[in-house]
Amino acid sequence: MSFESIDVFPVTARVNGAGHLSLGGCDVVDLASQFGTPLYVFDENTLRLTCREFVGEFTVRYPDTKTLYASKAYINPALARLIHEEGLGFDVVSGGELAVVTASGIPGGDVYFHGNNKAPQELEMALDVGVGRIVIDNTYELGLLDQLARARGVSQDVLLRVSPGVDPHTHAHTTTGILDSKFGLAVDTGEAERAVLDAIAAPNLNVVGLHFHLGSPIFELEPYSIAIDAVLTFARRLAPKGLELREFSPGGGFAIGYMRDRLPPAIGAYADVITSTLKQRTADLGIEDPTLVIEPGRSVVGRAGVALYTVGAIKDIPSVRKYVSLDGGMGDNIRPALYDSQYEAAAANRMLEPAAETVTLAGKYCESGDVLVRDVDLPRLSQGDLVAIPAAGAYAPAMASNYNLNPRPAVVLVKDGEARLIRRRETYQDLVLADVLE
Ligand SMILES: *Cc1c(COP(=O)(O)O)cnc(C)c1O
């Protein structure tokens, strides 16, 4: 197996003399024996390089760009600090994410708070920590936030999230900017216009600009330019009514390579289309250049993370299918079951051996839908072999559950041959921590 510069594995992935996969200079066979499996391995170099690439590719074209990491893709304190060191702010979608980000030492001002149904307590919490922006999703939230801010005698900086009615051609479950979506204020129905005017009139809200997010992962560039055009045109129409577009956010949604035969555009290509459309359309419409706010999530952590599993039971159904069961599955990565997501897989302790058969990698959960990878060509596996699934950093550990009461996996960060545990494996004790017996 070869590792090209654009690949689905982290940039430090190598095959060592023993034929083992190594990540960040660490042999994954050693990682598995030290930390156990299933294990999520994050490569620090890939993570830092990706952060720098986002900041660099956007600011070189449009200096007034703020990059926020969309925490829901996966966050923990060690990763939060690392990403903040690279100059990114944070987008959070819950009180929980806000709590973890601020407990990691990130100033509230570097945080944007999103969500289509923020609870009153979550909005209070956001006001308490002084988040940089609250991104208002709907008219209920608009009135509620204005009231809460008034009760404290403060004025909160806000963006309004609009739904521009643009389809980014990704999975229906991850499409968010079309008319029939629970997210955002629809431009097409007049709802967005009314909300902008209400927000401008609200005494304790300070409207800083507009936001949209189309969905994810978006492999095409055109939806961004169509939506930017639509939202800027909308902003121009509302300028005489008092809308000042000081900030403008086209959200995130940038794709990553899950499969070698379907690689995404480079980050620079997304930066090109977004910044050129923004510059051209603001000039055409006579809008002053706003601060551009981008919110990559998946594309920051996705490639940096690799999931490691150990092979257990193998069931061969002659001329039907061979199931190779792994010690993890939908409890640590629900994406294949939820979105029909596809992944590559490698025999991590036998990287130099050619593929010998086509197998289906199943998980250990009591669901027939618990399949991680269908029909993948691998060397003939046996018990104790290690399987690596690349591009697993985003929306896998973040969506992990205790289904079947399996403890959630450990997470390590690797760099220069050193592995640092950044989340310990859960124990059976953890499983009853919140339960009350009497
Ligand atoms: C989920 C989300 C993102 C990030 O999406 P990715 O596909 O992970 O880049 C950005 N902005 C908002 C508002 C989101 O909800």
CSV table of C-alpha atoms and ligand atoms in Angstrom, one decimal:
chain,number,residue,atom,x,y,z
A,1,MET,CA,0.0,0.0,0.0
A,2,SER,CA,1.4,3.4,-0.9
A,3,PHE,CA,0.8,6.7,0.8
A,4,GLU,CA,0.5,9.6,-1.6
A,5,SER,CA,0.4,13.2,-0.6
A,6,ILE,CA,-3.3,13.3,-0.8
A,7,ASP,CA,-4.4,10.2,0.8
A,8,VAL,CA,-7.0,8.9,3.2
A,9,PHE,CA,-4.4,8.1,5.9
A,10,PRO,CA,-2.7,10.8,8.1
A,11,VAL,CA,0.4,12.5,6.5
A,12,THR,CA,2.8,10.6,8.8
A,13,ALA,CA,1.4,7.1,7.9
A,14,ARG,CA,4.2,4.7,6.9
A,15,VAL,CA,4.7,1.0,6.6
A,16,ASN,CA,7.7,-0.1,8.7
A,17,GLY,CA,10.1,-3.0,8.1
A,18,ALA,CA,7.9,-5.4,10.0
A,19,GLY,CA,5.0,-4.6,7.6
A,20,HIS,CA,3.1,-2.7,10.3
A,21,LEU,CA,1.3,0.5,9.8
A,22,SER,CA,2.9,3.3,11.8
A,23,LEU,CA,1.3,6.7,12.6
A,24,GLY,CA,3.2,9.6,13.9
A,25,GLY,CA,6.3,7.4,14.2
A,26,CYS,CA,4.4,4.9,16.4
A,27,ASP,CA,3.9,1.3,15.3
A,28,VAL,CA,0.2,0.6,15.6
A,29,VAL,CA,0.8,-2.9,16.8
A,30,ASP,CA,2.6,-1.4,19.8
A,31,LEU,CA,-0.2,1.1,20.3
A,32,ALA,CA,-2.8,-1.7,20.3
A,33,SER,CA,-0.8,-3.7,22.9
A,34,GLN,CA,-0.2,-0.6,25.1
A,35,PHE,CA,-3.7,0.9,24.9
A,36,GLY,CA,-6.0,-1.9,23.8
A,37,THR,CA,-8.5,-1.8,21.0
A,38,PRO,CA,-10.8,-0.4,19.7
A,39,LEU,CA,-8.5,2.6,19.8
A,40,TYR,CA,-8.7,6.0,18.1
A,41,VAL,CA,-5.3,7.4,17.1
A,42,PHE,CA,-5.0,11.1,16.2
A,43,ASP,CA,-1.9,12.2,14.4
A,44,GLU,CA,-0.8,15.6,15.7
A,45,ASN,CA,1.1,16.6,12.6
A,46,THR,CA,-1.9,16.0,10.3
A,47,LEU,CA,-4.1,18.0,12.6
A,48,ARG,CA,-1.7,21.0,12.9
A,49,LEU,CA,-1.0,20.9,9.1
A,50,THR,CA,-4.7,20.9,8.3
A,51,CYS,CA,-5.3,23.8,10.7
A,52,ARG,CA,-2.5,25.8,9.1
A,53,GLU,CA,-3.7,24.9,5.6
A,54,PHE,CA,-7.2,26.3,6.4
A,55,VAL,CA,-5.9,29.5,8.0
A,56,GLY,CA,-3.2,29.9,5.2
A,57,GLU,CA,-5.3,29.2,2.2
A,58,PHE,CA,-8.1,31.5,3.2
A,59,THR,CA,-6.1,34.4,4.6
A,60,VAL,CA,-3.7,34.5,1.6
A,61,ARG,CA,-6.8,35.2,-0.6
A,62,TYR,CA,-8.9,37.1,1.9
A,63,PRO,CA,-6.9,38.4,4.9
A,64,ASP,CA,-9.9,39.2,7.0
A,65,THR,CA,-10.9,35.6,7.5
A,66,LYS,CA,-11.7,33.9,10.9
A,67,THR,CA,-11.4,30.1,11.0
A,68,LEU,CA,-13.6,28.4,13.6
A,69,TYR,CA,-13.3,24.7,14.3
A,70,ALA,CA,-16.8,23.1,14.4
A,71,SER,CA,-16.4,21.2,17.6
A,72,LYS,CA,-19.2,18.7,17.0
A,73,ALA,CA,-16.9,16.8,14.6
A,74,TYR,CA,-14.9,15.7,17.7
A,75,ILE,CA,-13.6,17.7,20.7
A,76,ASN,CA,-11.8,17.0,23.9
A,77,PRO,CA,-9.6,19.3,26.0
A,78,ALA,CA,-6.3,18.2,24.5
A,79,LEU,CA,-7.5,18.7,20.9
A,80,ALA,CA,-9.2,22.0,21.8
A,81,ARG,CA,-5.9,23.4,23.1
A,82,LEU,CA,-4.0,22.2,20.1
A,83,ILE,CA,-6.5,23.6,17.6
A,84,HIS,CA,-6.6,26.9,19.6
A,85,GLU,CA,-2.8,27.1,19.5
A,86,GLU,CA,-3.1,27.0,15.7
A,87,GLY,CA,-5.1,30.2,15.8
A,88,LEU,CA,-8.6,28.7,15.3
A,89,GLY,CA,-11.7,29.8,17.3
A,90,PHE,CA,-14.6,27.3,18.0
A,91,ASP,CA,-18.1,26.8,16.9
A,92,VAL,CA,-20.2,24.9,19.5
A,93,VAL,CA,-23.7,23.5,19.2
A,94,SER,CA,-24.6,22.7,22.8
A,95,GLY,CA,-24.0,23.7,26.4
A,96,GLY,CA,-21.9,20.5,26.7
A,97,GLU,CA,-19.5,21.6,23.9
A,98,LEU,CA,-19.4,25.1,25.3
A,99,ALA,CA,-18.5,23.7,28.7
A,100,VAL,CA,-15.7,21.5,27.4
A,101,VAL,CA,-14.3,24.2,25.2
A,102,THR,CA,-14.3,26.8,27.9
A,103,ALA,CA,-13.0,24.3,30.5
A,104,SER,CA,-10.1,23.8,28.1
A,105,GLY,CA,-9.1,27.4,28.6
A,106,ILE,CA,-10.5,28.8,25.4
A,107,PRO,CA,-11.8,32.4,26.0
A,108,GLY,CA,-15.6,32.7,25.5
A,109,GLY,CA,-15.0,35.5,22.9
A,110,ASP,CA,-13.4,32.9,20.6
A,111,VAL,CA,-16.6,30.9,20.6
A,112,TYR,CA,-19.6,31.0,18.3
A,113,PHE,CA,-22.8,29.3,19.6
A,114,HIS,CA,-25.0,27.5,17.0
A,115,GLY,CA,-28.0,25.2,17.2
A,116,ASN,CA,-31.6,25.1,16.1
A,117,ASN,CA,-33.1,24.7,19.5
A,118,LYS,CA,-30.8,26.2,22.1
A,119,ALA,CA,-32.4,25.8,25.6
A,120,PRO,CA,-32.9,28.9,27.7
A,121,GLN,CA,-30.2,27.5,30.1
A,122,GLU,CA,-27.8,27.1,27.2
A,123,LEU,CA,-28.3,30.7,26.2
A,124,GLU,CA,-27.8,31.8,29.8
A,125,MET,CA,-24.6,29.8,29.9
A,126,ALA,CA,-23.4,31.5,26.6
A,127,LEU,CA,-24.1,34.9,28.1
A,128,ASP,CA,-22.3,33.9,31.3
A,129,VAL,CA,-19.1,33.0,29.5
A,130,GLY,CA,-19.4,35.9,27.1
A,131,VAL,CA,-19.4,34.0,23.8
A,132,GLY,CA,-18.3,36.0,20.8
A,133,ARG,CA,-21.4,35.4,18.8
A,134,ILE,CA,-24.7,33.6,19.2
A,135,VAL,CA,-25.9,32.5,15.8
A,136,ILE,CA,-29.7,32.9,15.9
A,137,ASP,CA,-31.5,30.1,14.1
A,138,ASN,CA,-35.2,31.0,14.5
A,139,THR,CA,-37.6,33.6,15.7
A,140,TYR,CA,-38.3,31.9,19.0
A,141,GLU,CA,-34.6,32.1,19.9
A,142,LEU,CA,-34.5,35.7,18.7
A,143,GLY,CA,-37.1,36.8,21.2
A,144,LEU,CA,-35.8,34.7,24.0
A,145,LEU,CA,-32.2,35.8,23.6
A,146,ASP,CA,-33.2,39.5,23.5
A,147,GLN,CA,-35.1,39.0,26.8
A,148,LEU,CA,-32.3,37.2,28.5
A,149,ALA,CA,-29.8,39.8,27.4
A,150,ARG,CA,-32.1,42.6,28.6
A,151,ALA,CA,-32.5,41.0,32.0
A,152,ARG,CA,-28.7,41.3,32.3
A,153,GLY,CA,-28.5,44.7,30.8
A,154,VAL,CA,-26.2,43.5,28.0
A,155,SER,CA,-26.2,43.6,24.3
A,156,GLN,CA,-25.2,40.3,22.6
A,157,ASP,CA,-23.5,40.2,19.2
A,158,VAL,CA,-25.4,37.9,16.9
A,159,LEU,CA,-25.4,36.4,13.4
A,160,LEU,CA,-28.6,35.2,11.8
A,161,ARG,CA,-28.5,31.8,10.2
A,162,VAL,CA,-30.4,31.9,6.9
A,163,SER,CA,-31.4,29.0,4.7
A,164,PRO,CA,-30.6,30.0,1.2
A,165,GLY,CA,-32.4,27.1,-0.5
A,166,VAL,CA,-29.4,25.5,-2.1
A,167,ASP,CA,-28.9,21.7,-2.4
A,168,PRO,CA,-25.2,20.7,-1.9
A,169,HIS,CA,-25.9,17.1,-3.2
A,170,THR,CA,-24.9,15.2,-0.1
A,171,HIS,CA,-26.8,12.7,2.0
A,172,ALA,CA,-30.3,13.8,2.9
A,173,HIS,CA,-29.6,13.5,6.6
A,174,THR,CA,-26.7,15.9,6.3
A,175,THR,CA,-28.3,18.5,4.0
A,176,THR,CA,-29.2,21.6,6.0
A,177,GLY,CA,-29.6,24.6,3.7
A,178,ILE,CA,-32.6,23.6,1.6
A,179,LEU,CA,-36.1,25.0,2.1
A,180,ASP,CA,-37.4,21.8,3.8
A,181,SER,CA,-34.8,21.9,6.6
A,182,LYS,CA,-35.2,22.4,10.4
A,183,PHE,CA,-32.2,24.7,10.3
A,184,GLY,CA,-32.2,28.4,9.7
A,185,LEU,CA,-34.5,31.2,8.6
A,186,ALA,CA,-35.7,30.6,5.0
A,187,VAL,CA,-34.9,33.4,2.6
A,188,ASP,CA,-37.5,32.2,0.1
A,189,THR,CA,-40.5,32.5,2.4
A,190,GLY,CA,-39.7,36.0,3.7
A,191,GLU,CA,-39.0,34.5,7.2
A,192,ALA,CA,-35.4,35.6,7.1
A,193,GLU,CA,-36.2,39.1,6.1
A,194,ARG,CA,-38.7,39.5,9.0
A,195,ALA,CA,-36.2,38.0,11.4
A,196,VAL,CA,-33.4,40.3,10.4
A,197,LEU,CA,-35.6,43.4,10.8
A,198,ASP,CA,-36.8,42.1,14.2
A,199,ALA,CA,-33.3,41.5,15.3
A,200,ILE,CA,-32.1,44.9,14.2
A,201,ALA,CA,-35.0,46.4,16.2
A,202,ALA,CA,-34.4,44.2,19.2
A,203,PRO,CA,-32.8,46.5,21.9
A,204,ASN,CA,-30.4,43.9,23.3
A,205,LEU,CA,-29.2,42.2,20.1
A,206,ASN,CA,-26.4,43.6,18.0
A,207,VAL,CA,-26.7,42.2,14.5
A,208,VAL,CA,-23.2,41.6,13.1
A,209,GLY,CA,-24.0,39.6,10.0
A,210,LEU,CA,-25.4,36.5,8.4
A,211,HIS,CA,-24.5,32.8,8.4
A,212,PHE,CA,-25.5,29.8,6.4
A,213,HIS,CA,-24.4,26.2,6.4
A,214,LEU,CA,-25.4,24.0,3.5
A,215,GLY,CA,-24.6,20.5,4.8
A,216,SER,CA,-21.7,18.0,4.7
A,217,PRO,CA,-19.6,16.6,3.2
A,218,ILE,CA,-19.8,18.8,0.1
A,219,PHE,CA,-17.6,17.5,-2.7
A,220,GLU,CA,-18.8,20.2,-5.1
A,221,LEU,CA,-17.7,23.8,-5.2
A,222,GLU,CA,-20.6,25.3,-7.0
A,223,PRO,CA,-23.1,25.1,-4.2
A,224,TYR,CA,-20.9,27.5,-2.2
A,225,SER,CA,-20.8,30.1,-4.9
A,226,ILE,CA,-24.6,29.8,-5.6
A,227,ALA,CA,-25.4,30.2,-1.9
A,228,ILE,CA,-22.9,33.0,-1.3
A,229,ASP,CA,-24.5,34.9,-4.2
A,230,ALA,CA,-28.0,34.3,-2.9
A,231,VAL,CA,-27.2,35.4,0.7
A,232,LEU,CA,-25.3,38.5,-0.4
A,233,THR,CA,-28.1,39.5,-2.7
A,234,PHE,CA,-30.5,39.1,0.2
A,235,ALA,CA,-28.1,41.2,2.4
A,236,ARG,CA,-28.0,43.9,-0.2
A,237,ARG,CA,-31.8,44.1,-0.4
A,238,LEU,CA,-31.9,44.6,3.4
A,239,ALA,CA,-29.1,47.2,3.5
A,240,PRO,CA,-31.5,50.2,3.1
A,241,LYS,CA,-33.5,48.7,6.0
A,242,GLY,CA,-30.5,48.8,8.3
A,243,LEU,CA,-28.6,45.5,7.8
A,244,GLU,CA,-24.9,46.0,8.1
A,245,LEU,CA,-23.0,43.0,6.9
A,246,ARG,CA,-19.9,43.2,9.0
A,247,GLU,CA,-19.5,39.4,9.2
A,248,PHE,CA,-20.4,36.7,6.7
A,249,SER,CA,-20.2,33.0,7.1
A,250,PRO,CA,-20.7,30.2,4.6
A,251,GLY,CA,-20.3,27.6,7.4
A,252,GLY,CA,-18.3,24.4,6.9
A,253,GLY,CA,-19.1,21.2,5.1
A,254,PHE,CA,-15.7,20.7,3.4
A,255,ALA,CA,-15.2,17.1,2.3
A,256,ILE,CA,-12.4,14.7,3.1
A,257,GLY,CA,-11.1,11.6,1.3
A,258,TYR,CA,-12.8,8.6,2.8
A,259,MET,CA,-12.2,6.4,-0.4
A,260,ARG,CA,-9.2,6.6,-2.5
A,261,ASP,CA,-11.3,6.9,-5.7
A,262,ARG,CA,-13.3,9.8,-4.4
A,263,LEU,CA,-11.0,12.5,-3.1
A,264,PRO,CA,-12.3,16.0,-2.4
A,265,PRO,CA,-11.2,19.3,-3.8
A,266,ALA,CA,-8.1,20.8,-2.1
A,267,ILE,CA,-8.7,23.2,0.7
A,268,GLY,CA,-7.3,25.9,-1.6
A,269,ALA,CA,-10.0,25.1,-4.2
A,270,TYR,CA,-12.7,25.7,-1.6
A,271,ALA,CA,-10.9,28.9,-0.5
A,272,ASP,CA,-10.7,30.0,-4.1
A,273,VAL,CA,-14.4,29.7,-4.9
A,274,ILE,CA,-15.6,31.1,-1.6
A,275,THR,CA,-13.2,34.2,-1.5
A,276,SER,CA,-13.5,35.0,-5.2
A,277,THR,CA,-17.3,34.8,-5.2
A,278,LEU,CA,-17.4,36.9,-2.0
A,279,LYS,CA,-15.0,39.6,-3.4
A,280,GLN,CA,-16.7,39.7,-6.8
A,281,ARG,CA,-20.3,39.8,-5.5
A,282,THR,CA,-19.6,42.3,-2.7
A,283,ALA,CA,-18.0,44.6,-5.3
A,284,ASP,CA,-20.9,44.1,-7.8
A,285,LEU,CA,-23.5,44.8,-5.1
A,286,GLY,CA,-21.6,47.7,-3.4
A,287,ILE,CA,-21.3,45.9,-0.1
A,288,GLU,CA,-18.2,46.7,2.1
A,289,ASP,CA,-16.0,43.6,2.5
A,290,PRO,CA,-17.2,41.8,5.6
A,291,THR,CA,-15.1,39.5,7.8
A,292,LEU,CA,-15.3,36.0,6.4
A,293,VAL,CA,-16.0,33.3,9.0
A,294,ILE,CA,-15.4,29.7,8.0
A,295,GLU,CA,-16.3,26.7,10.1
A,296,PRO,CA,-14.6,23.5,9.1
A,297,GLY,CA,-15.2,20.5,11.3
A,298,ARG,CA,-14.9,17.2,9.5
A,299,SER,CA,-12.0,18.4,7.3
A,300,VAL,CA,-9.9,19.5,10.4
A,301,VAL,CA,-10.0,16.2,12.3
A,302,GLY,CA,-11.2,13.6,9.8
A,303,ARG,CA,-8.0,12.6,8.2
A,304,ALA,CA,-6.0,12.9,11.4
A,305,GLY,CA,-7.9,10.1,13.0
A,306,VAL,CA,-7.5,6.4,12.4
A,307,ALA,CA,-9.6,3.7,14.2
A,308,LEU,CA,-7.8,0.4,15.2
A,309,TYR,CA,-9.6,-2.8,15.8
A,310,THR,CA,-8.7,-6.4,16.6
A,311,VAL,CA,-10.2,-9.3,14.5
A,312,GLY,CA,-12.3,-11.8,16.4
A,313,ALA,CA,-14.9,-14.2,15.1
A,314,ILE,CA,-14.9,-15.0,11.4
A,315,LYS,CA,-18.0,-16.4,9.7
A,316,ASP,CA,-17.7,-17.7,6.1
A,317,ILE,CA,-21.0,-18.3,4.3
A,318,PRO,CA,-19.8,-20.1,1.1
A,319,SER,CA,-20.6,-18.2,-2.1
A,320,VAL,CA,-22.5,-15.6,-0.1
A,321,ARG,CA,-20.2,-13.5,2.2
A,322,LYS,CA,-17.4,-13.7,4.7
A,323,TYR,CA,-18.0,-11.7,7.9
A,324,VAL,CA,-14.9,-10.7,9.8
A,325,SER,CA,-16.0,-9.3,13.2
A,326,LEU,CA,-14.1,-6.5,14.9
A,327,ASP,CA,-14.1,-5.6,18.6
A,328,GLY,CA,-15.8,-2.2,17.9
A,329,GLY,CA,-18.5,-1.1,15.5
A,330,MET,CA,-21.5,1.2,15.6
A,331,GLY,CA,-20.9,2.2,19.2
A,332,ASP,CA,-17.7,3.9,18.2
A,333,ASN,CA,-18.6,4.7,14.6
A,334,ILE,CA,-22.2,4.9,13.6
A,335,ARG,CA,-21.7,6.6,10.3
A,336,PRO,CA,-22.0,3.5,8.1
A,337,ALA,CA,-25.3,2.6,9.8
A,338,LEU,CA,-26.6,6.1,9.9
A,339,TYR,CA,-25.5,7.5,6.5
A,340,ASP,CA,-24.3,4.5,4.5
A,341,SER,CA,-20.9,6.0,4.8
A,342,GLN,CA,-18.0,4.1,3.2
A,343,TYR,CA,-14.5,3.6,4.4
A,344,GLU,CA,-11.3,2.0,3.3
A,345,ALA,CA,-9.7,-0.6,5.6
A,346,ALA,CA,-6.2,-2.0,5.9
A,347,ALA,CA,-4.7,-5.0,7.7
A,348,ALA,CA,-2.6,-2.9,9.9
A,349,ASN,CA,-0.1,-5.6,11.0
A,350,ARG,CA,0.2,-7.1,7.5
A,351,MET,CA,0.5,-4.1,5.3
A,352,LEU,CA,2.9,-5.6,2.8
A,353,GLU,CA,0.7,-8.6,2.0
A,354,PRO,CA,-1.4,-8.5,-1.1
A,355,ALA,CA,-5.2,-8.8,-0.9
A,356,ALA,CA,-6.4,-12.4,-0.9
A,357,GLU,CA,-10.1,-12.2,-0.4
A,358,THR,CA,-13.2,-9.9,-0.2
A,359,VAL,CA,-14.7,-9.7,3.2
A,360,THR,CA,-17.2,-7.6,5.2
A,361,LEU,CA,-16.0,-6.0,8.4
A,362,ALA,CA,-18.8,-6.3,11.0
A,363,GLY,CA,-18.9,-4.8,14.4
A,364,LYS,CA,-19.7,-6.6,17.7
A,365,TYR,CA,-23.1,-4.8,18.3
A,366,CYS,CA,-26.3,-6.7,18.3
A,367,GLU,CA,-27.7,-5.2,15.1
A,368,SER,CA,-27.4,-6.6,11.6
A,369,GLY,CA,-26.8,-3.1,10.4
A,370,ASP,CA,-23.6,-3.0,12.5
A,371,VAL,CA,-21.2,-3.3,9.5
A,372,LEU,CA,-18.3,-0.9,9.3
A,373,VAL,CA,-17.0,-1.8,5.8
A,374,ARG,CA,-18.7,-3.9,3.2
A,375,ASP,CA,-16.8,-5.9,0.5
A,376,VAL,CA,-13.3,-4.9,1.1
A,377,ASP,CA,-10.2,-6.7,-0.3
A,378,LEU,CA,-7.8,-7.7,2.4
A,379,PRO,CA,-5.2,-10.3,3.1
A,380,ARG,CA,-6.7,-13.5,4.7
A,381,LEU,CA,-7.3,-12.3,8.2
A,382,SER,CA,-7.3,-14.4,11.4
A,383,GLN,CA,-8.0,-13.8,15.1
A,384,GLY,CA,-5.7,-11.2,16.6
A,385,ASP,CA,-5.0,-9.4,13.4
A,386,LEU,CA,-5.4,-5.6,13.5
A,387,VAL,CA,-7.6,-3.6,11.2
A,388,ALA,CA,-7.1,0.1,10.6
A,389,ILE,CA,-9.9,2.3,9.3
A,390,PRO,CA,-8.6,5.7,8.1
A,391,ALA,CA,-10.4,9.0,7.9
A,392,ALA,CA,-12.2,8.1,11.2
A,393,GLY,CA,-11.4,11.3,13.2
A,394,ALA,CA,-14.7,13.1,12.5
A,395,TYR,CA,-18.2,12.2,13.7
A,396,ALA,CA,-17.1,8.8,14.9
A,397,PRO,CA,-15.8,9.1,18.5
A,398,ALA,CA,-18.0,12.3,18.6
A,399,MET,CA,-21.1,10.1,18.1
A,400,ALA,CA,-19.9,7.2,20.2
A,401,SER,CA,-22.4,5.7,22.5
A,402,ASN,CA,-22.6,3.0,25.2
A,403,TYR,CA,-25.0,0.9,23.2
A,404,ASN,CA,-24.9,-2.7,24.4
A,405,LEU,CA,-23.1,-1.1,27.3
A,406,ASN,CA,-19.8,-1.3,25.7
A,407,PRO,CA,-17.3,1.2,27.2
A,408,ARG,CA,-16.3,3.8,24.7
A,409,PRO,CA,-12.7,3.5,23.3
A,410,ALA,CA,-9.5,5.2,24.3
A,411,VAL,CA,-8.1,8.1,22.2
A,412,VAL,CA,-4.4,8.7,21.8
A,413,LEU,CA,-2.4,11.5,20.1
A,414,VAL,CA,0.8,10.5,18.4
A,415,LYS,CA,3.8,12.6,17.4
A,416,ASP,CA,7.5,11.8,16.7
A,417,GLY,CA,7.2,8.3,18.0
A,418,GLU,CA,5.4,9.3,21.2
A,419,ALA,CA,1.9,8.4,22.1
A,420,ARG,CA,-0.1,10.4,24.6
A,421,LEU,CA,-3.4,9.2,26.0
A,422,ILE,CA,-5.9,12.0,25.6
A,423,ARG,CA,-9.0,10.0,26.6
A,424,ARG,CA,-8.8,6.8,28.7
A,425,ARG,CA,-10.9,3.8,27.8
A,426,GLU,CA,-14.2,3.8,29.7
A,427,THR,CA,-14.6,1.2,32.4
A,428,TYR,CA,-17.6,-0.9,33.5
A,429,GLN,CA,-17.7,1.4,36.6
A,430,ASP,CA,-18.2,4.4,34.2
A,431,LEU,CA,-21.3,2.7,32.9
A,432,VAL,CA,-23.2,3.0,36.1
A,433,LEU,CA,-21.9,6.4,37.3
A,434,ALA,CA,-25.1,8.3,36.5
A,435,ASP,CA,-27.4,5.5,37.5
A,436,VAL,CA,-29.4,5.9,40.8
A,437,LEU,CA,-30.3,2.7,42.7
A,438,GLU,CA,-32.2,4.1,45.6
B,1,LIG,C1,-21.7,20.9,11.5
B,1,LIG,C2,-21.5,22.3,11.2
B,1,LIG,C3,-20.3,22.8,10.7
B,1,LIG,C4,-19.2,21.9,10.3
B,1,LIG,O1,-19.5,21.0,9.3
B,1,LIG,P1,-18.3,20.1,8.7
B,1,LIG,O2,-18.9,19.3,7.7
B,1,LIG,O3,-17.9,19.2,9.8
B,1,LIG,O4,-17.3,20.9,8.3
B,1,LIG,C5,-20.1,24.1,10.5
B,1,LIG,N1,-21.1,25.0,10.8
B,1,LIG,C6,-22.3,24.6,11.4
B,1,LIG,C7,-23.3,25.6,11.7
B,1,LIG,C8,-22.5,23.3,11.6
B,1,LIG,O5,-23.7,22.9,12.1
